[in-house]
Amino acid sequence: MRCDAVVLAGGRGSRLGGVSKPDLEVDGRRLLDTALAAAAGAVRTVVVGDVEVPEGVLRTREDPPFGGPVAGLEAGCALLDDVAGPERSPWTLVLASDLPDAEAAVAVLLATDPGAHDGACLLGADGRLQWLLGCYRTRVLSARLAERGAITAMYRLLEPLDLLGVAPGLASTTDLDTPGDVAAWTDRSTS
């Protein structure tokens, strides 16, 4: 599926003691680098956050800084629109930068045919859609962002869309928010 990618790498990492989650090294590399590897097939990739990115990857910042994932998504999509214009990909991969199994998860997601749906999201262990592990029709996502008004929660932005929930199979949708999450992931990957 031809897509552009928005990798959300903002936030304060307050539950991790102020550590920059995208810069956190897990399994021998930065979480951001794991997310970028997962998005490697995208036509264009933009990282939203105050982090270093490799050459060829676009970077921007949400306004206001630390304004949350909806503000980050809006900033990332705006930059993609500016850079690509009418050449913008028909799909937009939206990916958090704190997913240690992002490569496997995105591979499952992008192998899915969403059919007539507005997009597809992987399902978490609790059966809920993982909004930050989804691929959305660009035109539909752009329309939602244009009419978002005061919406700041990702679920409120995306819940009205007709989305396909995708079982992750052997991929994990776990994100790392706390030291306990990091320890549990490290224990899991070394056992």
Coordinates of C-alpha atoms in Angstrom, one line a residue:
M1 CA 0.0 0.0 0.0
R2 CA 1.5 3.4 -1.1
C3 CA 1.6 5.5 2.0
D4 CA 3.4 8.5 3.7
A5 CA 4.2 8.1 7.4
V6 CA 3.8 10.3 10.4
V7 CA 5.9 9.2 13.4
L8 CA 4.8 10.8 16.6
A9 CA 7.8 11.5 18.8
G10 CA 6.7 14.3 21.0
G11 CA 5.7 14.2 24.6
R12 CA 7.6 14.7 27.9
G13 CA 8.2 11.1 28.9
S14 CA 7.0 12.1 32.3
R15 CA 6.0 8.6 33.3
L16 CA 9.5 7.6 32.4
G17 CA 11.0 10.2 34.7
G18 CA 11.4 12.8 31.9
V19 CA 13.4 10.5 29.6
S20 CA 12.9 11.1 25.9
K21 CA 11.0 8.0 24.8
P22 CA 12.1 8.2 21.1
D23 CA 15.7 8.3 22.2
L24 CA 15.3 5.4 24.7
E25 CA 17.5 2.5 23.7
V26 CA 15.7 -0.8 23.7
D27 CA 16.9 -4.0 22.1
G28 CA 20.1 -2.3 21.0
R29 CA 18.6 0.8 19.3
R30 CA 16.6 3.9 19.8
L31 CA 12.9 3.4 19.8
L32 CA 12.7 6.1 17.1
D33 CA 15.0 4.1 14.9
T34 CA 12.7 1.1 15.4
A35 CA 9.8 3.2 14.3
L36 CA 11.7 4.6 11.3
A37 CA 12.6 1.1 10.2
A38 CA 9.0 0.1 10.4
A39 CA 8.1 3.0 8.2
A40 CA 10.9 2.4 5.8
G41 CA 8.5 1.5 2.9
A42 CA 6.7 4.9 3.1
V43 CA 7.1 7.4 0.2
R44 CA 7.8 10.2 2.7
T45 CA 8.3 10.1 6.5
V46 CA 7.9 12.9 8.9
V47 CA 8.8 12.7 12.6
V48 CA 7.0 15.1 14.9
G49 CA 9.0 15.9 17.9
D50 CA 12.2 17.5 19.1
V51 CA 14.6 14.6 18.2
E52 CA 17.4 14.0 15.8
V53 CA 16.3 12.3 12.6
P54 CA 18.4 10.7 9.8
E55 CA 18.9 12.4 6.5
G56 CA 15.9 12.0 4.2
V57 CA 13.4 12.0 7.1
L58 CA 11.4 15.2 7.5
R59 CA 10.9 16.7 11.0
T60 CA 8.5 19.2 12.5
R61 CA 7.0 20.1 15.8
E62 CA 3.4 20.3 17.0
D63 CA 2.0 23.7 17.9
P64 CA 1.9 24.2 20.8
P65 CA 4.9 22.0 21.8
F66 CA 3.7 19.0 23.8
G67 CA 0.2 19.7 22.5
G68 CA -0.5 16.0 22.3
P69 CA -0.9 13.4 19.5
V70 CA -3.7 15.1 17.6
A71 CA -1.7 18.3 17.4
G72 CA 1.3 16.2 16.3
L73 CA -0.6 14.4 13.7
E74 CA -1.9 17.7 12.4
A75 CA 1.6 19.2 12.2
G76 CA 3.0 16.0 10.4
C77 CA 0.2 15.9 7.9
A78 CA 0.5 19.7 7.2
L79 CA 4.2 19.2 6.4
L80 CA 3.5 16.3 4.2
D81 CA 0.9 18.4 2.3
D82 CA 3.5 21.2 1.9
V83 CA 6.2 18.9 0.7
A84 CA 4.2 16.6 -1.5
G85 CA 1.3 18.7 -2.6
P86 CA -0.9 16.8 -5.1
E87 CA 1.7 14.0 -5.0
R88 CA 0.7 13.1 -1.5
S89 CA 0.2 9.3 -1.0
P90 CA -3.3 8.0 -0.8
W91 CA -2.7 6.4 2.6
T92 CA -1.0 7.8 5.8
L93 CA 0.6 5.5 8.3
V94 CA 0.4 6.9 11.8
L95 CA 2.9 5.4 14.2
A96 CA 3.9 6.1 17.8
S97 CA 7.6 6.1 18.5
D98 CA 7.4 4.0 21.6
L99 CA 6.6 0.7 20.1
P100 CA 9.5 -1.8 20.5
D101 CA 7.9 -4.3 18.0
A102 CA 6.9 -1.7 15.5
E103 CA 8.5 -3.4 12.5
A104 CA 6.5 -6.6 13.0
A105 CA 3.3 -4.7 13.8
V106 CA 3.5 -2.4 10.8
A107 CA 4.3 -5.4 8.5
V108 CA 1.0 -7.0 9.6
L109 CA -0.9 -3.7 9.2
L110 CA 0.4 -2.9 5.8
A111 CA -0.2 -6.4 4.6
T112 CA -3.9 -5.9 5.3
D113 CA -6.3 -4.8 2.6
P114 CA -8.7 -2.3 4.2
G115 CA -11.1 -2.6 1.3
A116 CA -13.7 0.2 1.4
H117 CA -12.8 1.1 5.0
D118 CA -11.4 4.5 5.9
G119 CA -8.3 2.8 7.3
A120 CA -7.1 0.0 9.5
C121 CA -5.6 -0.2 13.0
L122 CA -4.1 -3.1 14.8
L123 CA -6.0 -4.3 17.8
G124 CA -4.4 -4.2 21.3
A125 CA -4.5 -7.1 23.7
D126 CA -7.7 -5.6 25.1
G127 CA -9.4 -5.7 21.7
R128 CA -9.3 -1.9 21.3
L129 CA -8.1 -0.1 18.1
Q130 CA -4.6 1.2 18.5
W131 CA -5.0 4.6 16.9
L132 CA -1.2 5.2 16.8
L133 CA -0.6 2.0 14.9
G134 CA -2.9 2.6 12.0
C135 CA -3.0 3.4 8.3
Y136 CA -5.7 5.9 7.2
R137 CA -7.0 7.2 3.8
T138 CA -5.2 10.5 3.5
R139 CA -8.2 12.4 2.2
V140 CA -10.4 11.2 5.0
L141 CA -7.7 11.9 7.7
S142 CA -7.2 15.4 6.2
A143 CA -10.9 16.1 6.3
R144 CA -11.1 15.0 10.0
L145 CA -8.2 17.2 10.9
A146 CA -9.7 20.1 9.1
E147 CA -12.9 19.9 11.1
R148 CA -11.4 18.8 14.4
G149 CA -12.2 22.1 16.2
A150 CA -11.1 21.7 19.9
I151 CA -10.6 17.9 19.7
T152 CA -7.4 16.9 21.4
A153 CA -7.9 13.2 22.0
M154 CA -7.0 10.8 19.2
Y155 CA -9.9 8.5 19.8
R156 CA -12.4 11.4 19.4
L157 CA -10.7 12.4 16.2
L158 CA -10.6 8.9 14.7
E159 CA -13.6 7.2 16.3
P160 CA -16.1 8.4 13.7
L161 CA -14.1 6.8 10.9
D162 CA -15.0 3.4 9.4
L163 CA -11.9 1.5 10.5
L164 CA -11.0 -2.1 10.1
G165 CA -9.5 -3.7 13.3
V166 CA -6.7 -6.1 12.5
A167 CA -5.5 -8.8 14.8
P168 CA -1.7 -8.4 15.3
G169 CA -0.9 -12.1 15.1
L170 CA 2.5 -12.7 16.6
A171 CA 3.4 -9.0 16.5
S172 CA 3.1 -7.0 19.7
T173 CA 1.2 -3.7 20.1
T174 CA 2.9 -3.0 23.4
D175 CA 4.1 0.6 24.0
L176 CA 6.6 1.6 26.6
D177 CA 5.3 4.3 28.9
T178 CA 6.9 3.5 32.3
P179 CA 10.1 1.9 33.7
G180 CA 7.9 -1.2 34.4
D181 CA 6.9 -1.4 30.7
V182 CA 10.6 -1.2 29.7
A183 CA 11.6 -3.8 32.2
A184 CA 8.8 -6.2 31.2
W185 CA 9.7 -5.8 27.5
T186 CA 13.4 -6.3 28.2
D187 CA 12.6 -9.5 30.2
R188 CA 10.3 -10.7 27.5
S189 CA 12.9 -10.2 24.7
T190 CA 15.7 -11.8 26.6
S191 CA 13.8 -14.9 27.7

